[in-house]
Coordinates of C-alpha atoms (C1' of nucleotides) in Angstrom, one line a residue:
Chain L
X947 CA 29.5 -4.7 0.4
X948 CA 33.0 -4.1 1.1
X949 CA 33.9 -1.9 4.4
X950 CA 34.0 1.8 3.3
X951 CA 37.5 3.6 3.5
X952 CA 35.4 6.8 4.8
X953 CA 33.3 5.9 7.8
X954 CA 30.4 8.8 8.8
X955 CA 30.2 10.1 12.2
X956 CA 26.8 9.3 14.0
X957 CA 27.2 13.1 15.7
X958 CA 27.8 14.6 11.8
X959 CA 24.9 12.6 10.5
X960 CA 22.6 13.2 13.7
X961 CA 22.7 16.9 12.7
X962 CA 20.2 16.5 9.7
X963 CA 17.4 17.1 10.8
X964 CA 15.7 14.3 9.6
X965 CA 17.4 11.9 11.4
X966 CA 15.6 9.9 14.3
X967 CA 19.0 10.4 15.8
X968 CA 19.0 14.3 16.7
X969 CA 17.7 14.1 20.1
X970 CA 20.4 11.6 21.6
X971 CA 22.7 12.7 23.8
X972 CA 26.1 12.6 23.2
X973 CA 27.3 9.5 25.0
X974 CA 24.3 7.6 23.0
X975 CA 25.7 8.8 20.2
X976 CA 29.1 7.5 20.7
X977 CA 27.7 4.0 21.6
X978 CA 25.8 4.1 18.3
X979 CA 28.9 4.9 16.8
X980 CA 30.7 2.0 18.4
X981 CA 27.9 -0.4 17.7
X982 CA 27.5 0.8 13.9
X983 CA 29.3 -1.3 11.4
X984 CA 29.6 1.0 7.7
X985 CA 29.6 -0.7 3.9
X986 CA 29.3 1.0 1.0
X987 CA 26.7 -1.1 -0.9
X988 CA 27.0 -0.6 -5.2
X989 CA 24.1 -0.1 -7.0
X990 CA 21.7 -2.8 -7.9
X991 CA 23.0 -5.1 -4.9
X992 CA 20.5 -6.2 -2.1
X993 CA 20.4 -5.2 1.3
X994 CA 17.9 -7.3 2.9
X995 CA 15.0 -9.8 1.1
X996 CA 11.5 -9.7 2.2
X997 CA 10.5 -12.6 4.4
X998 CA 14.3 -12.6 6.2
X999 CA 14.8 -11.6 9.7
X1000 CA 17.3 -9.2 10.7
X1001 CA 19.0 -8.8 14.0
X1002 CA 19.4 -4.8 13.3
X1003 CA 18.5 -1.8 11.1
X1004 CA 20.1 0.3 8.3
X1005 CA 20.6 4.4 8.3
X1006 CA 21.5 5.7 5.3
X1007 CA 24.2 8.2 4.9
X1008 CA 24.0 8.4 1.2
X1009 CA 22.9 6.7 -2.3
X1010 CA 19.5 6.2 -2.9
X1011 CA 17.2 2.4 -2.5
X1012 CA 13.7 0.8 -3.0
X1013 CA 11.9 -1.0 -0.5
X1014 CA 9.6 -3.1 -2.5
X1015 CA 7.7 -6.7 -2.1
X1016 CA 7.5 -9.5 -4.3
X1017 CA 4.1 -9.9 -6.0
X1018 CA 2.4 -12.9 -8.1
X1019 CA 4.6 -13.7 -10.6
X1020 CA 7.8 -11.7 -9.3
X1021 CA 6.0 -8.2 -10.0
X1022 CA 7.7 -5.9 -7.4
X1023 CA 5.5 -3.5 -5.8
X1024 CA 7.2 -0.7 -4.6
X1025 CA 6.1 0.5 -1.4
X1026 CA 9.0 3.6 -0.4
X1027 CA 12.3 4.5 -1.4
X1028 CA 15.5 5.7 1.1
X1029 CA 17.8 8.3 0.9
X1030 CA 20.2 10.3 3.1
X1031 CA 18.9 10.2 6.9
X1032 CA 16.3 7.8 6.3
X1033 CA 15.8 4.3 8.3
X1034 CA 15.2 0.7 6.9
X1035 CA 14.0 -2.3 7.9
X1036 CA 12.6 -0.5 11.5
X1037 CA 9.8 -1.7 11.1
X1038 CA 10.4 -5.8 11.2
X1039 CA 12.8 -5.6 14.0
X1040 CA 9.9 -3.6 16.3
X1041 CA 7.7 -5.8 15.2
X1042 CA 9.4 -8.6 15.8
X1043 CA 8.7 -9.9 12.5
X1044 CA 10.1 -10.9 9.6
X1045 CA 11.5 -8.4 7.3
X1046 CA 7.9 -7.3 5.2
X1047 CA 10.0 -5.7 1.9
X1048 CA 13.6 -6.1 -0.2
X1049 CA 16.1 -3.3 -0.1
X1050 CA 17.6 -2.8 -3.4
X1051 CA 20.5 0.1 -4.4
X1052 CA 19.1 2.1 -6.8
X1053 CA 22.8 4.6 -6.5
X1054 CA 25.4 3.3 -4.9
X1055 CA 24.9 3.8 -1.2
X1056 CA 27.1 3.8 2.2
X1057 CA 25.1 2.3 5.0
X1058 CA 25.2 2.3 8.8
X1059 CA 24.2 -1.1 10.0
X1060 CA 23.1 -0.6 13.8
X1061 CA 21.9 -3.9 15.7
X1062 CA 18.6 -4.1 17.3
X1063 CA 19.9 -4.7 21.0
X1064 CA 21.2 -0.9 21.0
X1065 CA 18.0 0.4 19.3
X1066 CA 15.6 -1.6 22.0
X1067 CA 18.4 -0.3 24.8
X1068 CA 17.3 2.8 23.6
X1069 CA 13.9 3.0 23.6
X1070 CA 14.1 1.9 27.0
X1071 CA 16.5 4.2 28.5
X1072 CA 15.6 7.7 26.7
X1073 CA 11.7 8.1 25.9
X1074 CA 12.2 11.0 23.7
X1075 CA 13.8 8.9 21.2
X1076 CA 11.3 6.6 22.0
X1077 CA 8.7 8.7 20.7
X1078 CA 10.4 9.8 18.3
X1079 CA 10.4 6.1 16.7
X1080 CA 6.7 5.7 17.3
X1081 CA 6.1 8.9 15.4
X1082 CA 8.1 7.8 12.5
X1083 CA 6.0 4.7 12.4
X1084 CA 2.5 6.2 13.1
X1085 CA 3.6 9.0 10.4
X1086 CA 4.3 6.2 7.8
X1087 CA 1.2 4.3 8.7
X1088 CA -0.4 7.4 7.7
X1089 CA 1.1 7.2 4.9
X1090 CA 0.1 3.5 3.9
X1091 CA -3.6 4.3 4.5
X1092 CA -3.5 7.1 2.2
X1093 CA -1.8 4.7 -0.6
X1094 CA -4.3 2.5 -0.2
X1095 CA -7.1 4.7 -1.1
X1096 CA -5.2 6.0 -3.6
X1097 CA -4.6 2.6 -4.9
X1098 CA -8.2 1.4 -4.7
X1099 CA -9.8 4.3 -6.0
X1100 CA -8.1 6.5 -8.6
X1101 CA -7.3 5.6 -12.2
X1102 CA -4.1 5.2 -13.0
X1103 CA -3.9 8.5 -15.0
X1104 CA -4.5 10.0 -11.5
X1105 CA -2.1 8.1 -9.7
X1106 CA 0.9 8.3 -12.4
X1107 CA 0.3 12.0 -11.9
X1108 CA 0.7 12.0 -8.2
X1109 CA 3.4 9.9 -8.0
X1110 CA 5.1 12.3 -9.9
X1111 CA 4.3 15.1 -7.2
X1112 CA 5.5 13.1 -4.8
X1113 CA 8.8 12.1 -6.1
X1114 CA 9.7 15.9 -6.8
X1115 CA 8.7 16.0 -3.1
X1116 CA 11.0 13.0 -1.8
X1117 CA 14.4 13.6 -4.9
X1118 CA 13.3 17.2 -5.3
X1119 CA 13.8 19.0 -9.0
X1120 CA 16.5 20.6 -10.4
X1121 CA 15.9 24.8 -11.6
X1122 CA 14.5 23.4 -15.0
X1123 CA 12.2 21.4 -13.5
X1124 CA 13.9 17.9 -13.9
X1125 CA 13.5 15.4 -11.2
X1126 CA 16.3 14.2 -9.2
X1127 CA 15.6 10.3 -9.6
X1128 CA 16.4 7.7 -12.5
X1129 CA 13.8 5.5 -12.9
X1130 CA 13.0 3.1 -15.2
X1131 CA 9.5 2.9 -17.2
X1132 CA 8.8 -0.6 -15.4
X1133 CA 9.9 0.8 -11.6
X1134 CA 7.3 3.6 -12.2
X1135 CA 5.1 0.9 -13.3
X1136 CA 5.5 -0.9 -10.0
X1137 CA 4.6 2.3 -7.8
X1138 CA 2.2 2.8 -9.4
X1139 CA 0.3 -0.6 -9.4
X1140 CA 0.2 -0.5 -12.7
X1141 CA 1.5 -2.1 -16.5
X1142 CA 4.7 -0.6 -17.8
X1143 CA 3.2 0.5 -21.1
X1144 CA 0.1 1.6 -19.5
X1145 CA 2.7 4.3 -17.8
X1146 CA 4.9 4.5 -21.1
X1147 CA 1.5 5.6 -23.1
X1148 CA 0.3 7.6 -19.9
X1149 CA 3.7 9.9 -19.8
X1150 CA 3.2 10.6 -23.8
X1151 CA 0.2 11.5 -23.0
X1152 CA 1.0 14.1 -20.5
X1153 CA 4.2 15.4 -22.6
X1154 CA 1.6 15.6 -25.4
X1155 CA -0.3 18.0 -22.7
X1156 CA 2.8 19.7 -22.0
X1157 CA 2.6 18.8 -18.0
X1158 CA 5.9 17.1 -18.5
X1159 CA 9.1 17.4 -20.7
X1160 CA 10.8 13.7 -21.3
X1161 CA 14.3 12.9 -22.4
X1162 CA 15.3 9.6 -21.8
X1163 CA 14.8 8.9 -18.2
X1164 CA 14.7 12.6 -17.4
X1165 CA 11.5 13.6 -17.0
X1166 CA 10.7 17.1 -16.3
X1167 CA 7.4 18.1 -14.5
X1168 CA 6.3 21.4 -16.6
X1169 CA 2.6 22.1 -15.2
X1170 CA 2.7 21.1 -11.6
X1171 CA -0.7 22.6 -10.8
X1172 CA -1.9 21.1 -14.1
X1173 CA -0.7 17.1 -12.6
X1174 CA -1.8 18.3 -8.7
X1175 CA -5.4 18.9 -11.2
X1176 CA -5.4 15.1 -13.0
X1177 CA -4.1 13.4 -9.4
X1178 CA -7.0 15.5 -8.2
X1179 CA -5.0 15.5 -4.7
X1180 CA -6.9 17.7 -2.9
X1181 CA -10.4 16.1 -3.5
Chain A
X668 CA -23.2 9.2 23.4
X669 CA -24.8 9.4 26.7
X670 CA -23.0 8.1 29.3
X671 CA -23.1 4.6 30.1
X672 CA -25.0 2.9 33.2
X673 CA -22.2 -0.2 33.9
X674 CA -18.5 1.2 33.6
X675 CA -15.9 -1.4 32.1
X676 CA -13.2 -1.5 34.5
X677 CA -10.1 -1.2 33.1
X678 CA -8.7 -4.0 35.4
X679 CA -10.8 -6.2 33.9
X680 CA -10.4 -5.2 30.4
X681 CA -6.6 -5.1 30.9
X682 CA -6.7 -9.5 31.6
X683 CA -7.6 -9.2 28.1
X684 CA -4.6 -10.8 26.1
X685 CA -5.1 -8.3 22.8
X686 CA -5.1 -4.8 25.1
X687 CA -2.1 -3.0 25.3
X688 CA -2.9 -2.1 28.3
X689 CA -1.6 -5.9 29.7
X690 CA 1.9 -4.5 30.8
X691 CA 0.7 -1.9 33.1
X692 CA 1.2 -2.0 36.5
X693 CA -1.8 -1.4 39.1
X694 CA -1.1 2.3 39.8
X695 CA -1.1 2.9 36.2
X696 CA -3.9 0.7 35.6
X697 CA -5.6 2.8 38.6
X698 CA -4.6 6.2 36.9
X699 CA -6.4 5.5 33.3
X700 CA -9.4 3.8 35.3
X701 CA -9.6 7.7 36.9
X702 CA -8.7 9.4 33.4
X703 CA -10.9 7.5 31.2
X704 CA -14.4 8.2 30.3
X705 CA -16.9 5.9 28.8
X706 CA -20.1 6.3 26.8
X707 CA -22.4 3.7 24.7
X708 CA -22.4 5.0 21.3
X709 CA -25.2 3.6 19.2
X710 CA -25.1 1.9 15.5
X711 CA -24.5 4.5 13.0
X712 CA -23.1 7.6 15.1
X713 CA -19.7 8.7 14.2
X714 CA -16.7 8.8 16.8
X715 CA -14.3 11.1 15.0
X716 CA -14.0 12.0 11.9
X717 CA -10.9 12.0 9.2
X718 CA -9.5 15.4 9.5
X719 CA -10.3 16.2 12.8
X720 CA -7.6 16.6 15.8
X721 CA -8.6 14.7 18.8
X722 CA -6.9 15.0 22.3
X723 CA -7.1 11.1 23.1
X724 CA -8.0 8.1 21.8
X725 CA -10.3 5.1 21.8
X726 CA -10.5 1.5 23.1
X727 CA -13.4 -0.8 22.5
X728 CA -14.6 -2.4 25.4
X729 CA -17.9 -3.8 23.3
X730 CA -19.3 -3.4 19.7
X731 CA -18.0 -3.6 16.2
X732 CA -16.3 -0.1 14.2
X733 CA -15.5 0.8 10.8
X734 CA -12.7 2.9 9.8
X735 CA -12.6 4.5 6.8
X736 CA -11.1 7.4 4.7
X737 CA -13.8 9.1 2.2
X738 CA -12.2 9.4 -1.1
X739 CA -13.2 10.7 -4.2
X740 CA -17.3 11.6 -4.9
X741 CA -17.8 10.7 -1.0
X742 CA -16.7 6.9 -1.6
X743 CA -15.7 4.9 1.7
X744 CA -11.9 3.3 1.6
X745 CA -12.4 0.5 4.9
X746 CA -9.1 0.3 6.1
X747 CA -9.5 -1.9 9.0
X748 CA -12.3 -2.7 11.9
X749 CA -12.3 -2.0 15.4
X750 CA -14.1 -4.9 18.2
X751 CA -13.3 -5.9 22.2
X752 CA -10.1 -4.9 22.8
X753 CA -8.8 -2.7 19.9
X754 CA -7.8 0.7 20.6
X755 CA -8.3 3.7 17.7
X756 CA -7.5 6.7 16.8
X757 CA -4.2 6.3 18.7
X758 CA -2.4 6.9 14.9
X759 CA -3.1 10.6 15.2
X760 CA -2.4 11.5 18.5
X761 CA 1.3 9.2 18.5
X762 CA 1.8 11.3 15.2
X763 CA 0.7 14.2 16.2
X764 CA -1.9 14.5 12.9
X765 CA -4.8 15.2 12.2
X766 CA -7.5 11.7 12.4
X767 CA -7.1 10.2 8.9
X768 CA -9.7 7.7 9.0
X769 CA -13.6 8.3 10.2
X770 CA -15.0 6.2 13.2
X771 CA -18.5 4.9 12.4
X772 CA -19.9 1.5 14.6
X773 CA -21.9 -1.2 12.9
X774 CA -22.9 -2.8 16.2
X775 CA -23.8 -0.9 19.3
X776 CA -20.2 0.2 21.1
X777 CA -19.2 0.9 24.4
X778 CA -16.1 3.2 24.1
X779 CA -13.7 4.7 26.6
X780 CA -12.0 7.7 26.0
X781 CA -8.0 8.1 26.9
X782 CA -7.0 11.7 27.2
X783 CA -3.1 11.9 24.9
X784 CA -1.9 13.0 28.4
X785 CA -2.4 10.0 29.7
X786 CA -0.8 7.7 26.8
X787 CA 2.5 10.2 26.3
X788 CA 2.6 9.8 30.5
X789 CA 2.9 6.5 29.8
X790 CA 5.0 6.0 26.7
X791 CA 7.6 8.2 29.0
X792 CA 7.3 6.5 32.2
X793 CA 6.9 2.7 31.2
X794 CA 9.2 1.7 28.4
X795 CA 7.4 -1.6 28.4
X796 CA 4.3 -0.1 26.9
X797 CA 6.1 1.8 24.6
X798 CA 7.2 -1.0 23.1
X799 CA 4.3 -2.6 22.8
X800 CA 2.9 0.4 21.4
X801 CA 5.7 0.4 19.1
X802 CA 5.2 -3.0 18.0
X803 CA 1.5 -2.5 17.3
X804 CA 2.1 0.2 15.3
X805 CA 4.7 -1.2 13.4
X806 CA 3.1 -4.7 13.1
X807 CA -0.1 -2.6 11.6
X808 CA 1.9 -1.0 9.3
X809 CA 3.3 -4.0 7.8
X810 CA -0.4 -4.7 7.6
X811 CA -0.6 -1.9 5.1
X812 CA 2.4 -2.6 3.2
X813 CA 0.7 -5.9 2.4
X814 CA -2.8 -4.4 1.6
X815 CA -1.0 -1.6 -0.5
X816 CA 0.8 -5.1 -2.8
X817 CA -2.8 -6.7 -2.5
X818 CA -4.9 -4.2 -4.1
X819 CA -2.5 -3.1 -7.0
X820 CA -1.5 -6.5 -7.8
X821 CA -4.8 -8.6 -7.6
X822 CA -8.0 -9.0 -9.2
X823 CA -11.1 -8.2 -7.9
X824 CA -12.0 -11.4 -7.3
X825 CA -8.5 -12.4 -5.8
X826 CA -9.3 -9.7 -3.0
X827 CA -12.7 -10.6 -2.4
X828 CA -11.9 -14.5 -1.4
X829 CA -9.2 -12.6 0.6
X830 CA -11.1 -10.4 2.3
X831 CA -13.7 -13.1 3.5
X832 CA -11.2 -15.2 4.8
X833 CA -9.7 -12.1 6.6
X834 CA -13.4 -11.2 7.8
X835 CA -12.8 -14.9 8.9
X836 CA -9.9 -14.2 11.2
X837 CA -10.9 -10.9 12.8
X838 CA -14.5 -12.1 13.2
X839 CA -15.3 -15.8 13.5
X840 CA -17.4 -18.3 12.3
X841 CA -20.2 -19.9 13.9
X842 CA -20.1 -23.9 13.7
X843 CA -21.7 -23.5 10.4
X844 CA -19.2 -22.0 8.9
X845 CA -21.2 -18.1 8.8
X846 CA -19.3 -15.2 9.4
X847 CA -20.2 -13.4 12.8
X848 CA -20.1 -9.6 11.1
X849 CA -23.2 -8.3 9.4
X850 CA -22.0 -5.7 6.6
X851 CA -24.0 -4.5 3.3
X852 CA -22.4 -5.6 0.1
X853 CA -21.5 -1.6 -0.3
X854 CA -19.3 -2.0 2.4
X855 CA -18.1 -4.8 1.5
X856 CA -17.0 -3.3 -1.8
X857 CA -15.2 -0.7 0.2
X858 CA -13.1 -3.1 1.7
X859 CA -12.3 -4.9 -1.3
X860 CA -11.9 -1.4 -3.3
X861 CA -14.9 -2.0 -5.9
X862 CA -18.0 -1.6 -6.8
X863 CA -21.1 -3.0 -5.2
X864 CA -22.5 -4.6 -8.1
X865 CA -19.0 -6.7 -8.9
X866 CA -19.3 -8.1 -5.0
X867 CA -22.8 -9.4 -5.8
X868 CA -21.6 -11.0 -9.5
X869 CA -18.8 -12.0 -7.3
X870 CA -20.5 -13.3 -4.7
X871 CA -23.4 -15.4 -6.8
X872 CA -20.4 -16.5 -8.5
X873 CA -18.9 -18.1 -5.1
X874 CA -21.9 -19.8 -4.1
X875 CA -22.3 -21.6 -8.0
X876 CA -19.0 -22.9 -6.9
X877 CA -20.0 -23.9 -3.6
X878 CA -17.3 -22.0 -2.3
X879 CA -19.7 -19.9 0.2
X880 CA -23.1 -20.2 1.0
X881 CA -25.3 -16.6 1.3
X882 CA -29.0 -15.8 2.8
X883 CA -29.2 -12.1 2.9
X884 CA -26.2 -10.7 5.0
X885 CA -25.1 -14.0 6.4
X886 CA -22.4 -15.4 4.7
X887 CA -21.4 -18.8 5.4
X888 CA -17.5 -20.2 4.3
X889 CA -18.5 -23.7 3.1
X890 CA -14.3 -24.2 1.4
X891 CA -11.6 -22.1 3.1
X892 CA -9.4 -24.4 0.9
X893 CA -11.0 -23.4 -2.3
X894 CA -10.7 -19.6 -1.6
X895 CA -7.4 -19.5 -0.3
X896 CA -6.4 -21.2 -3.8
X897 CA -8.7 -18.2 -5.4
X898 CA -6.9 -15.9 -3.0
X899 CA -3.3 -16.8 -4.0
X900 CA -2.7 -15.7 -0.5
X901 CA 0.6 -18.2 -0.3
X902 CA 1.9 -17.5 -3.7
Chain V
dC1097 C1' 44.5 -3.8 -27.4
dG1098 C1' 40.9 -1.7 -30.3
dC1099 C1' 37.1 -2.5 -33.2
dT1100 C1' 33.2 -5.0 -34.8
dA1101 C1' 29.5 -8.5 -33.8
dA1102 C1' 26.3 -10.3 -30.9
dT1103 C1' 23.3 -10.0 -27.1
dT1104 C1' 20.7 -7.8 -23.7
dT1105 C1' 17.8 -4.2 -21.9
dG1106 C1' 14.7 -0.7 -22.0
dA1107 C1' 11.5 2.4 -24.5
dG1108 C1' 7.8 2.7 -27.4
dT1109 C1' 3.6 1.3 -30.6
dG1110 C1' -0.4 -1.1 -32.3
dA1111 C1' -4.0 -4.7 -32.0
dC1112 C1' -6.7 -7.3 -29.3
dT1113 C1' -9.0 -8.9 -25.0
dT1114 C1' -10.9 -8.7 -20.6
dC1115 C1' -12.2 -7.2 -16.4
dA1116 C1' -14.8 -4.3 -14.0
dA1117 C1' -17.3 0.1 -13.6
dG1118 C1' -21.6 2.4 -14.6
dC1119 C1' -26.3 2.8 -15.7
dA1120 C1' -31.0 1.4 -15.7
dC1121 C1' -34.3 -1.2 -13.8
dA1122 C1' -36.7 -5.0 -11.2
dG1123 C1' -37.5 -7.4 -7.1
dT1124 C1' -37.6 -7.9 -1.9
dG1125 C1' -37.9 -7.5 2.7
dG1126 C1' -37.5 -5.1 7.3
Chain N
dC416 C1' -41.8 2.5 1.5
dC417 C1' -37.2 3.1 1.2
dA418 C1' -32.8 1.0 1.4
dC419 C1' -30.6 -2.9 -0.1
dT420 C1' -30.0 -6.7 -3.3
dG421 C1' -29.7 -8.6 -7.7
dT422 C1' -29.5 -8.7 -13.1
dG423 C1' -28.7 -7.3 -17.9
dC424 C1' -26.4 -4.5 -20.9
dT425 C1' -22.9 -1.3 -22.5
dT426 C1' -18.7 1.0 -22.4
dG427 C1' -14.2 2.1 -21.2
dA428 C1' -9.9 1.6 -18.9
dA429 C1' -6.2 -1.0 -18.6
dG430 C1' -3.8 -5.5 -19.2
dT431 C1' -1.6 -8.6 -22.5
dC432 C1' 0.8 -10.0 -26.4
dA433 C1' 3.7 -9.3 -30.2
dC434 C1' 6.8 -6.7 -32.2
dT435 C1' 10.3 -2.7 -33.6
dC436 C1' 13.9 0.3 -32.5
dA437 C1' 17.7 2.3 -30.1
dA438 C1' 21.2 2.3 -26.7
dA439 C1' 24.1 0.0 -23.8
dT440 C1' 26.9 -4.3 -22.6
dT441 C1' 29.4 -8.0 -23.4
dA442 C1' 31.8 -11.1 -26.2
dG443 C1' 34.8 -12.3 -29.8
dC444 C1' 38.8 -12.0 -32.4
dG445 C1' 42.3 -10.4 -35.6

DNA sequence: CGCTAATTTGAGTGACTTCAAGCACAGTGG
DNA sequence: CCACTGTGCTTGAAGTCACTCAAATTAGCG
């Protein structure tokens, strides 16, 4: 939580192309860079809690997070992670709401905290970026529908196996196939929606089927089109 | 789908507190009035369908929607319900996707159609109704978030007492307590993300506890209490 | 300091239970 | 008469509990 001895450009990290920030001008830039305030956060610390309000948002400009809820019981449900370029905790400050998931470091991250009176200034001086933010957000309500099915109708054989898919989509995979994230049995339980020894026995299963290779928390996706087959994906 | 005889106003509809359409001043109000067209679209006909690209979008003057995604074997996922005032399929257009729910009404609709053209005019010109688009959106997502913790986390009959208190809230009761939407127990059990014959065990199982009444589709909440506790809505 | 000892944390297994899906069939009512 | 509701029964998927084992952390202590 400390102030980072390195502090990222807005202009450098507007240049990915993910960023919501690419189509600012340059002296928008430089007020976001005046407005920003950088900390480097260490893994396993907490960025925001669910339920908290927030008088700003968070870009990241590296490390890796979960954005999960709290369940019955404490049983975290989570619903997206973060990495490089990607915004948190948008969504409660448009909404004018109370922050609806926790932020937790998964890899030690640096984070741009940017207050909610530049973003609002900025949707209402420059309607590109404007759309640009309701995109994002109709995008990732997309998204949430989708899960939902997901969630409500597939096994979770089926949805183990897509969630695999789509983390080599978010962390990509290394040239033998090993995907880019650690994650613990129980954190891929609570993507899933599901027990963590139902997806210990589950990923067994599937090395048994050689779909996936497993060392430690290394898991290596073998047979892509065999998992895009069990998550039946394209119904 | 033929055209209607009496033509909402959009004036009129505007004085409604839940349109986003509350912010706009009278020449823009004036300009969808002219844009907009309107038809009565009877019980059962489809409005647009998941998949499908659509060049405007929707807002309910009269009638009651579902929409839903069809999942696996054809089976409906309800994600949410669409009366006076609601505007859909506005997800797809702001995200430039494809529809990914299907539009089917349950009570005789009058709909008026709002070319994109119209709603990007306005998201440029009137950063008041972007934000209020913005905060829909965004508001609706959370939604989903909380849907997405619901159905992984819960037990069928958790849901269930949630979804008929959440029938409550978009819906109504009359003074005896009976919910003022008519749906089969099928699609009930698409809401809820089960099958139909656990909604009727479910439901006979409610009424033994006095905790609802039934008499065919009418359902009657005689102890909000009682399935709020079921519900663990506040955990 | 360095080197065990003690504790914690996560992975994995097996036995058991339970919830809910699926199937078949019988009413019922618009 | 067909779509919807309701019931009984069976089966299977997945949750729960109880435990072992290995690795990683931390504490203790000469």
């Amino acid at each position: 939580m400390k102030n980072t001895p390195h502090i990222p450009s807005c202009e450098e990290c507007a240049r990915h192309s993910g960023t919501i920030f690419r189509m600012l001008k340059n002296d928008e830039l430089d007020e976001i860079n005046y407005e920003k305030r950088c900390s480097v956060y260490k893994k396993g610390s907490i960025v925001f809690q669910e339920g908290n309000r927030t008088n700003g948002f968070f870009c990241v400009n590296s490390g890796i997070l979960k954005m999960y809820k709290t369940g019955i019981d404490g049983k975290e449900q989570i619903i997206r992670f973060a990495k490089k370029g990607d915004i948190m905790g948008y969504r409660s400050i448009l909404s004018g709401e109370a922050a609806c998931t926790t932020a937790k470091v998964l890899e030690d991250a640096v984070l741009c905290f940017i207050p909610s009176k530049t973003l609002f200034n900025l949707v209402k001086t420059n309607s590109e970026f404007s759309m640009e933010l309701i995109q994002r957000t109709a995008h990732e309500l997309g998204d949430a529908n989708k899960y939902i099915m997901n969630i409500a109708q597939k096994t979770v054989r089926e949805r183990l196996a897509e969630i695999l898919l789509l983390l080599k989509d978010t962390f990509d995979m290394d040239s033998s196939g090993v995907l880019q994230i650690n994650l613990t049995r129980e954190e891929l339980a609570n993507i899933v929606g599901t027990a963590t020894e139902s997806v210990i026995r589950l990923l067994s299963e599937f090395k048994q089927d050689k779909l996936i290779a497993l060392n430690g928390r290394k898991i290596a996706l073998l047979d892509v089109k065999g998992l895009e087959r069990i998550s039946s994906m394209y119904l």
